[in-house]
Coordinates of C-alpha atoms and ligand atoms in Angstrom, one line a residue:
X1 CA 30.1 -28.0 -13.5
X2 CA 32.5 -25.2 -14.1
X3 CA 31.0 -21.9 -12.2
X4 CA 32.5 -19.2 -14.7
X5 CA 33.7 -18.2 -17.8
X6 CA 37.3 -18.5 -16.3
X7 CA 36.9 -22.1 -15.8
X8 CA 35.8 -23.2 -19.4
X9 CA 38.4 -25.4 -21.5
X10 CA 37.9 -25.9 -25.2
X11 CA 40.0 -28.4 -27.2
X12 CA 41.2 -27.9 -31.0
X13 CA 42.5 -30.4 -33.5
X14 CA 43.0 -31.2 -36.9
X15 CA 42.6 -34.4 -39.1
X16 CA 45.4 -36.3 -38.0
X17 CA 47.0 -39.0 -39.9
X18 CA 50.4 -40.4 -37.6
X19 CA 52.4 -43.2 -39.5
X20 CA 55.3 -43.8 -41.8
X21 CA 54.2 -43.5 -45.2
X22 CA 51.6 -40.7 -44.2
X23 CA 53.2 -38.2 -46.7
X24 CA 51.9 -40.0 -50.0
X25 CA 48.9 -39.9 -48.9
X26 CA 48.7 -35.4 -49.8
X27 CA 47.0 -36.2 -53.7
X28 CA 43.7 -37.6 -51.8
X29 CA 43.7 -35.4 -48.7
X30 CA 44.3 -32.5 -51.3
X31 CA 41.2 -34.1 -53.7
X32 CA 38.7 -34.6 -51.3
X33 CA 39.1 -30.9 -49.8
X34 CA 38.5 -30.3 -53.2
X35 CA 41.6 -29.0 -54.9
X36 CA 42.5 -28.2 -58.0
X37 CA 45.7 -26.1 -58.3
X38 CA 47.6 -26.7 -55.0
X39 CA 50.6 -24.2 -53.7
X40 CA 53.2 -26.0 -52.3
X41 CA 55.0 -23.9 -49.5
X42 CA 58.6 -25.2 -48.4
X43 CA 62.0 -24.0 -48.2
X44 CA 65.4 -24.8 -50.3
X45 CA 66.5 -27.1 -47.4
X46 CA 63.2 -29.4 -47.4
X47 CA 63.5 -29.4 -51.0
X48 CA 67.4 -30.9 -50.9
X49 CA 65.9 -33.6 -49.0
X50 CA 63.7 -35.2 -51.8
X51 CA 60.5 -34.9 -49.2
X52 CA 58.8 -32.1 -51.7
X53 CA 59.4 -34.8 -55.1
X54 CA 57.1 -37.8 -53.1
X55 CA 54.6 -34.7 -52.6
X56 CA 55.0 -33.6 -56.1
X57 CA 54.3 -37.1 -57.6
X58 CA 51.5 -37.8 -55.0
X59 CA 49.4 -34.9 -56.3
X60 CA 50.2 -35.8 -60.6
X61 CA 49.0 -39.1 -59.5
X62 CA 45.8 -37.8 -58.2
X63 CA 45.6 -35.4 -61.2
X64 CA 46.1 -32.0 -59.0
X65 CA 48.1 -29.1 -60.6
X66 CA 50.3 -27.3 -58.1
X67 CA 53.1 -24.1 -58.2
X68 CA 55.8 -23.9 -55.8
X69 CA 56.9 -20.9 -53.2
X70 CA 60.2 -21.4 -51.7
X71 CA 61.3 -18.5 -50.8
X72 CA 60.6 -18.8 -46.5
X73 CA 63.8 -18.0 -44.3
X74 CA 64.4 -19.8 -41.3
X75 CA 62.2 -17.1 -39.1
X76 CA 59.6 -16.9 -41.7
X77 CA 59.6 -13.1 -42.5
X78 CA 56.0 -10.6 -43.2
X79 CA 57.4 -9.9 -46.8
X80 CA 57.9 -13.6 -47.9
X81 CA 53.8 -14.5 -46.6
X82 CA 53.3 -11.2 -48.7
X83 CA 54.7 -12.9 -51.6
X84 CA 53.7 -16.4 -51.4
X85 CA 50.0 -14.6 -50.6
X86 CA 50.9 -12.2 -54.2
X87 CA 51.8 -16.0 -56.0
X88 CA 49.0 -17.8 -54.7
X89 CA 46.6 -15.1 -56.2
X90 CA 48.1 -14.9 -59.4
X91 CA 48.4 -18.8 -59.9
X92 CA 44.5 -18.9 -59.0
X93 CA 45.6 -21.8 -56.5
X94 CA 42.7 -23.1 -53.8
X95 CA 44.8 -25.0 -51.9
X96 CA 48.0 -24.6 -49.6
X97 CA 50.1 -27.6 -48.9
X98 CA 53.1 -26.9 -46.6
X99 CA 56.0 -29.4 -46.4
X100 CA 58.9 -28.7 -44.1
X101 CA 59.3 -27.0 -40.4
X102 CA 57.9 -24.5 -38.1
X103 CA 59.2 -21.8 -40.9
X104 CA 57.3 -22.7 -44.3
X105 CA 54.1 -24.1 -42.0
X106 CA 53.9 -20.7 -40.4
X107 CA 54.5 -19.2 -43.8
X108 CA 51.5 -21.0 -45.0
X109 CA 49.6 -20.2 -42.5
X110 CA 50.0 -16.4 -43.1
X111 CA 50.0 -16.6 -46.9
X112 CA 46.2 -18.3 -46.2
X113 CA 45.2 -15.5 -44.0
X114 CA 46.5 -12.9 -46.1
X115 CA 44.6 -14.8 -49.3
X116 CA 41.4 -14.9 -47.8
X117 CA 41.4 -11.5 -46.2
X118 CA 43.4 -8.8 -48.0
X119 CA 45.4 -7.3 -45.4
X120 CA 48.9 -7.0 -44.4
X121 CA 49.8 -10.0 -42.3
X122 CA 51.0 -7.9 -39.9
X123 CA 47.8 -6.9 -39.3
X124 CA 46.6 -9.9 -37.7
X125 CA 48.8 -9.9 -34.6
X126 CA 47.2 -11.0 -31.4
X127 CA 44.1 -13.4 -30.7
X128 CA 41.0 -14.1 -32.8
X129 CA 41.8 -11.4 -35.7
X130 CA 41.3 -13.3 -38.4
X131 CA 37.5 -13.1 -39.8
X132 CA 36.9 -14.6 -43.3
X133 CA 37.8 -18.1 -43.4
X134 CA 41.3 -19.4 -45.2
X135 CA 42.0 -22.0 -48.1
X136 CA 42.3 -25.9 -46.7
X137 CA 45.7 -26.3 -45.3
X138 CA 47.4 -29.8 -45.8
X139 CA 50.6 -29.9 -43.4
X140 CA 53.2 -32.1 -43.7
X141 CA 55.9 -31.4 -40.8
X142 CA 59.5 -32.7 -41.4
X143 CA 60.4 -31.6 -38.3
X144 CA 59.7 -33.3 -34.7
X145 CA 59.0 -30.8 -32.4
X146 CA 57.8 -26.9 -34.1
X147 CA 54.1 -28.9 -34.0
X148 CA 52.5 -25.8 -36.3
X149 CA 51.2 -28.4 -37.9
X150 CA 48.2 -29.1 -35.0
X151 CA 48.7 -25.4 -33.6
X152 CA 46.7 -22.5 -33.9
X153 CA 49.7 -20.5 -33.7
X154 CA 51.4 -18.6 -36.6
X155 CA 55.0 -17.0 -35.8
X156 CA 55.9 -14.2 -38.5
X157 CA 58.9 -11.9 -38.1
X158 CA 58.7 -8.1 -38.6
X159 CA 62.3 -6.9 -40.1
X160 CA 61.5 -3.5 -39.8
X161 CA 61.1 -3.9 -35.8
X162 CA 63.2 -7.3 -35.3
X163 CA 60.2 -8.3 -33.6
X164 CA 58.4 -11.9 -33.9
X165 CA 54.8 -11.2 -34.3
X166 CA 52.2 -14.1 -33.0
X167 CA 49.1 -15.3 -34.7
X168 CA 46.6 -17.2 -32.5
X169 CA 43.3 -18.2 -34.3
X170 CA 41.5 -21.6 -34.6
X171 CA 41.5 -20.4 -38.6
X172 CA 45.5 -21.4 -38.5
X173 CA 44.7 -25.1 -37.3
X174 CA 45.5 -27.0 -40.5
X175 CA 42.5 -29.5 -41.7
X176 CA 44.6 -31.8 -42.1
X177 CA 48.3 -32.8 -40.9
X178 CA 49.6 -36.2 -42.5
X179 CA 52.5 -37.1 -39.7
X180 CA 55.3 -39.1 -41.3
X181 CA 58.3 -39.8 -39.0
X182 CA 60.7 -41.2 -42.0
X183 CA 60.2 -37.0 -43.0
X184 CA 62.5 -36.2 -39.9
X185 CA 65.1 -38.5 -41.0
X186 CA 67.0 -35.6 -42.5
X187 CA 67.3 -33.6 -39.7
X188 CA 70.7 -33.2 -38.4
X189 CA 71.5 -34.2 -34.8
X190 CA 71.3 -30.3 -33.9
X191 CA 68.2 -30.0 -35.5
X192 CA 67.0 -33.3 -34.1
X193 CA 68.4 -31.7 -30.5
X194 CA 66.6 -28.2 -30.8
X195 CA 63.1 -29.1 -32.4
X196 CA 63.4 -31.8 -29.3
X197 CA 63.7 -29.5 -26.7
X198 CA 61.3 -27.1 -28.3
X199 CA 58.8 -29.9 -27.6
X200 CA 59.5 -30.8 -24.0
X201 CA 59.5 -26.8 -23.5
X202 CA 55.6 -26.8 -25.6
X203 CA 54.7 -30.0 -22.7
X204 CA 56.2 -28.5 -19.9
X205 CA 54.9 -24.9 -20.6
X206 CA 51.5 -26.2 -21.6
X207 CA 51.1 -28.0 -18.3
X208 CA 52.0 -25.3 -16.1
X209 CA 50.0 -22.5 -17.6
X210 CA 47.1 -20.4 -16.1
X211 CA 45.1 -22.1 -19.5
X212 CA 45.6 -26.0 -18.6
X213 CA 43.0 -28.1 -17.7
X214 CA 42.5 -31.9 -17.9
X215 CA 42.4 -32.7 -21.7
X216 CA 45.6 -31.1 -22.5
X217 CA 47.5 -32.4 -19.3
X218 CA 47.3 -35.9 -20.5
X219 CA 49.3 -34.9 -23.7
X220 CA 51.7 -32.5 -21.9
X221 CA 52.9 -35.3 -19.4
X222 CA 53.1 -37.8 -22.3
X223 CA 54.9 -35.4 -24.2
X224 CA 57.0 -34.9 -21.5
X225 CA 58.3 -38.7 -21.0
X226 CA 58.5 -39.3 -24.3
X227 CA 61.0 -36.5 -25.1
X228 CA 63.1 -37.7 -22.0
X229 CA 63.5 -41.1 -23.0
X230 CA 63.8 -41.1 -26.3
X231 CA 65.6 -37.7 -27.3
X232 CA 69.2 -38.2 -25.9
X233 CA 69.1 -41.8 -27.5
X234 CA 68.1 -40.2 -30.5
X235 CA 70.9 -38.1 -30.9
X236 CA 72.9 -40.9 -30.5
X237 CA 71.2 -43.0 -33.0
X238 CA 69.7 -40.7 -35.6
X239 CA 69.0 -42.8 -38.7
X240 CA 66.8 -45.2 -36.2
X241 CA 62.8 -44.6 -37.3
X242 CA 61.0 -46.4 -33.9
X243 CA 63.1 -43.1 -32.5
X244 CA 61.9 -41.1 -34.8
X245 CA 58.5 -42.3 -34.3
X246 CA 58.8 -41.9 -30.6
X247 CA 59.7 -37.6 -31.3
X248 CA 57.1 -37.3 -33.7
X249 CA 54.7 -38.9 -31.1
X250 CA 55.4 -36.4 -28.9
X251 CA 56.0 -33.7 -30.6
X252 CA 52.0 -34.4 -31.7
X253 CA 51.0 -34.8 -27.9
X254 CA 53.0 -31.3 -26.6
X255 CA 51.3 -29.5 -29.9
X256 CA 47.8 -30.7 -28.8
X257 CA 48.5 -29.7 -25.2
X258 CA 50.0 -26.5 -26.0
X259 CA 47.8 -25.3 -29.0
X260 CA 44.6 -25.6 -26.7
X261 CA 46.5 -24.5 -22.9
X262 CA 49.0 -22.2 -24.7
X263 CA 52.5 -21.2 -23.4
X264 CA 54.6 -19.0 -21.2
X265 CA 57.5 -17.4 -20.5
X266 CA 60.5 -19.4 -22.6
X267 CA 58.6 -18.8 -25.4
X268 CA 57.2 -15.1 -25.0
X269 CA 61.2 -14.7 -24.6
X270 CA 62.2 -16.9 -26.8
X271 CA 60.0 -15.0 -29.6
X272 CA 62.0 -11.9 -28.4
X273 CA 65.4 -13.2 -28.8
X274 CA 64.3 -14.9 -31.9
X275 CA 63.1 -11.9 -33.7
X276 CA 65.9 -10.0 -32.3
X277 CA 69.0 -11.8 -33.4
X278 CA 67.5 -14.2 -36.0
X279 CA 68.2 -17.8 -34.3
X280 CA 66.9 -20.6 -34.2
X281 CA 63.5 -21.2 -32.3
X282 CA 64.7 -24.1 -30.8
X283 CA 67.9 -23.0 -30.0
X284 CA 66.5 -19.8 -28.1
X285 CA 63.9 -22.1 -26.0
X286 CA 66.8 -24.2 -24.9
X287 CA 69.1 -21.2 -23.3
X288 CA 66.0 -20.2 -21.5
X289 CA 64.1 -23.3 -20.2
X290 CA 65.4 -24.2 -17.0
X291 CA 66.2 -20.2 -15.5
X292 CA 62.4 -20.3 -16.6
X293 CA 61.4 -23.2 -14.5
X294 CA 63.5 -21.7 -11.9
X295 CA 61.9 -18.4 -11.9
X296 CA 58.0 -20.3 -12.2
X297 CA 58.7 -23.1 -9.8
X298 CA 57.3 -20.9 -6.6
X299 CA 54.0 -19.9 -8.7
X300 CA 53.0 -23.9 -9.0
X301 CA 55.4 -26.4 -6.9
X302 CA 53.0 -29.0 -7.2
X303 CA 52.7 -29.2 -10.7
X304 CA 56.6 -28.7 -11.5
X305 CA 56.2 -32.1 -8.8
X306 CA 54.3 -34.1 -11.3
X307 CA 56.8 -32.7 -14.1
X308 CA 59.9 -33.5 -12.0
X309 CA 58.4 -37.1 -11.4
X310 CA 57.5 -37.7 -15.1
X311 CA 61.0 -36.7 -15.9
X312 CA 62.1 -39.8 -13.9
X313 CA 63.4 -37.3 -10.9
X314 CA 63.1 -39.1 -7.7
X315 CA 61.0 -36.7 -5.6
X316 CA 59.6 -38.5 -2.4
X317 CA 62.4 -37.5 -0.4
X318 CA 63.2 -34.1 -1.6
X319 CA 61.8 -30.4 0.2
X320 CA 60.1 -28.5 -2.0
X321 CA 63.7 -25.9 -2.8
X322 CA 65.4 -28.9 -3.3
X323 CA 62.9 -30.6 -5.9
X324 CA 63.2 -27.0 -7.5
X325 CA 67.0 -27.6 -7.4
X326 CA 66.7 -31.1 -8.9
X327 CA 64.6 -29.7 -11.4
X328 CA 66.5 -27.3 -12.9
X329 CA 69.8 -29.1 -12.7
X330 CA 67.8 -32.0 -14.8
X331 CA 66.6 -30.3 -17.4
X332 CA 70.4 -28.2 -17.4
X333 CA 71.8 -31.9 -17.8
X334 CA 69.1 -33.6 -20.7
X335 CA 70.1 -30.3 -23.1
X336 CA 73.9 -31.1 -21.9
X337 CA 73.0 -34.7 -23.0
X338 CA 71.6 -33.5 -26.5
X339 CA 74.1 -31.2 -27.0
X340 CA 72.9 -27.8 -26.4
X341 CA 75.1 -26.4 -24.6
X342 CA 74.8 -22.4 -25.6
X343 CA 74.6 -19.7 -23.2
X344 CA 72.8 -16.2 -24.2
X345 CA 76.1 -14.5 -24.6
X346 CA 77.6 -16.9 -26.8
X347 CA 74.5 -16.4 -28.9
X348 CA 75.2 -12.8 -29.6
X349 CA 73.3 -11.3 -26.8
X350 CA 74.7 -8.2 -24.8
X351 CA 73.3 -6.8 -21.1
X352 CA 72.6 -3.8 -23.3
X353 CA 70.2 -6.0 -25.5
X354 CA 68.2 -7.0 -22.5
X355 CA 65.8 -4.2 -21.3
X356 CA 64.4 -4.1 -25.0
X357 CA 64.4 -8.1 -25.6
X358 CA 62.3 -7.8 -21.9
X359 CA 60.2 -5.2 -23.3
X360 CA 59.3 -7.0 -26.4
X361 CA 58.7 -9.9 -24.4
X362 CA 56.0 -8.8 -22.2
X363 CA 54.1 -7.8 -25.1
X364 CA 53.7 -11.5 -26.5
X365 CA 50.8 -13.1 -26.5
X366 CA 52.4 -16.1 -24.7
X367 CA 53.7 -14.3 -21.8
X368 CA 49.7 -13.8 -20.4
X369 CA 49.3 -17.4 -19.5
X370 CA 52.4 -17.9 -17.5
X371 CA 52.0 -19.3 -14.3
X372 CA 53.8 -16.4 -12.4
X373 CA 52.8 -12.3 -13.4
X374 CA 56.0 -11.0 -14.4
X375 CA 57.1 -7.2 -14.8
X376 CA 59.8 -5.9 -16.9
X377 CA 62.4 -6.3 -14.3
X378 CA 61.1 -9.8 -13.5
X379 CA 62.1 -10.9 -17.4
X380 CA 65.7 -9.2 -17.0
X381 CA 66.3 -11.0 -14.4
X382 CA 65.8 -14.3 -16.0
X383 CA 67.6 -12.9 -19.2
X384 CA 70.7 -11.6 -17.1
X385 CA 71.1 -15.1 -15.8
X386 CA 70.6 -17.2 -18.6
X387 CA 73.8 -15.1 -20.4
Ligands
FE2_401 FE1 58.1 -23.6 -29.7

């Protein structure tokens, strides 16, 4: 029996429905959490792809009106929730349904905080801030690999400080997510490549943090595999759904590990650089990772053991510095594989940018379950190398 507070694990999830076809099923979910007029949050990419017309007609069929905000930027920003929140009022809507990535399932997310508590979103950064319960949230990712769909995480940016503010609640867990891999058919193989890696970082991150424990390890390691042996043929092949199906598969497994042990490092940075220059989540995770697992690898060697060996790494014969070595040039080489390839300078970054990026960093909520304590100069470090 656990002997303090400290050793307690709890384990969050939504409904989950995993399977192609899963999308048509919104009109019912959306009925039976008793709906009447639903807001549709997406963005003007998921709606080029057709995914938002199969939601459309699933909810006339089931007699549900619904109103449509579109207007979420890649980084979701506090003034978009602010208006999607303002629509959502006006429209008298009870329901959110989000369709799309990370960026319009975060944006839901805020808009049914702000709904239900009249505040700025902005004034829900940090942990358990958010006290009045929020409208039922149908997800419907078209992405494999954000997960906000199963996470309590929202990620909002702040223009005025460049800064990516971060949302941890249970209230953010959607009640339902309705997992369709035909939805990530559209992604492009860069997409494909970043949301990929985005997962393995959620698994890897998630299984190393001070916040892990036995029912998210399961799901990290799977996660992990899955994304090793499936993304780089994915890339390869990318109209091929049992692929698809594999990504989604883990992408569900790292988001149930990482929603309940959180994360660490790459993505307390990653948040930074994200908010900073406006990239791409993915993309930011993926310069980071492996000068990350370099810089943890000391603070838990044996459980960077059971990642290198789920990776497919053979370790029997190795010293621990030269698993470490192994590691990182594995994880260097599955990005090379997908194609990611950018280095923190070529994304725009100068060594002038980097004490404020480390700053920023160290206040993210992510960065306190990392597996080693890190100071400022710790995080410039790792930034200074990964340019
Ligand atoms: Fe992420």
């Amino acid at each position: 029996m656990p002997n303090s507070i400290s050793n307690l694990r709890k384990f969050v999830a939504p409904e989950i429905i995993f399977g192609v076809g899963a999308r048509k099923t919104v009109g019912n979910f959306a009925r039976n959490f008793g709906g009447q007029r639903v807001l549709i949050v997406t963005d003007p990419g998921v709606i080029k792809t057709g995914w938002v017309e199969d939601v459309k007609r699933s909810l006339e069929e089931t007699g549900l009106e619904y109103r449509i905000f579109s207007n979420v930027s890649p980084n979701p920003r506090a003034e978009e929730v602010m208006q999607g929140a303002a629509l959502y009022h006006e429209e008298g809507c009870n329901l959110i349904v989000a369709v799309g990535g990370g960026s319009p399932m975060d944006c839901a997310k805020g808009i049914g905080i702000v709904s239900a508590n009249n505040q700025h979103i902005l004034m829900f950064e940090g942990v358990d801030r958010i006290h009045s319960p929020i409208p039922p949230l149908v997800f419907i990712p078209t992405t494999a690999g954000t997960s906000a769909d199963v996470s309590q995480f929202a990620i909002i940016s702040d223009q005025d400080t460049r800064m990516k503010v971060s949302i941890v609640s249970k209230a953010v867990v959607p009640d339902v997510t309705l997992i369709d891999p035909e939805t990530t058919l559209t992604m492009d193989p860069f997409l494909t490549a970043c949301t990929g890696i985005d997962a393995m970082v959620h698994a890897v991150e998630a299984f190393v943090s001070t916040a892990s424990g036995p029912l998210t390890d399961m799901h990290a390691l799977e996660a992990i595999k899955l994304v090793s042996e499936n993304l780089p043929k994915l890339v390869q092949n990318p109209s091929d759904v049992a692929l698809r199906e594999q990504l989604m598969l883990a992408s569900l497994k790292a988001g149930l590990a990482f929603s309940n042990a959180i994360l660490g490092a790459v993505h307390a940075m990653s948040h930074s650089l994200g908010g900073f220059l406006d990239l791409p989540h993915g993309l930011c995770n993926s310069i980071l990772v492996e000068r990350v697992i370099d810089y943890n690898f000391n603070a838990s060697p044996d459980r960077f053991r059971v990642i290198a060996d789920t990776l497919g790494i053979e370790t029997k014969n190795l010293s621990t510095p030269q698993l470490q070595k192994a590691l990182v040039s594995h994880v260097s080489e599955l990005k090379q594989r997908v194609g990611l390839t950018q280095t923190l300078g070529e994304a725009g970054v100068v060594k002038a940018d980097i004490p404020e990026l480390s700053g920023n960093a160290l206040t993210d909520p992510c960065i306190l379950t990392n597996p080693r304590k890190s100071n400022k100069r710790d995080v410039e470090v790792v930034y200074e190398e990964a340019l």
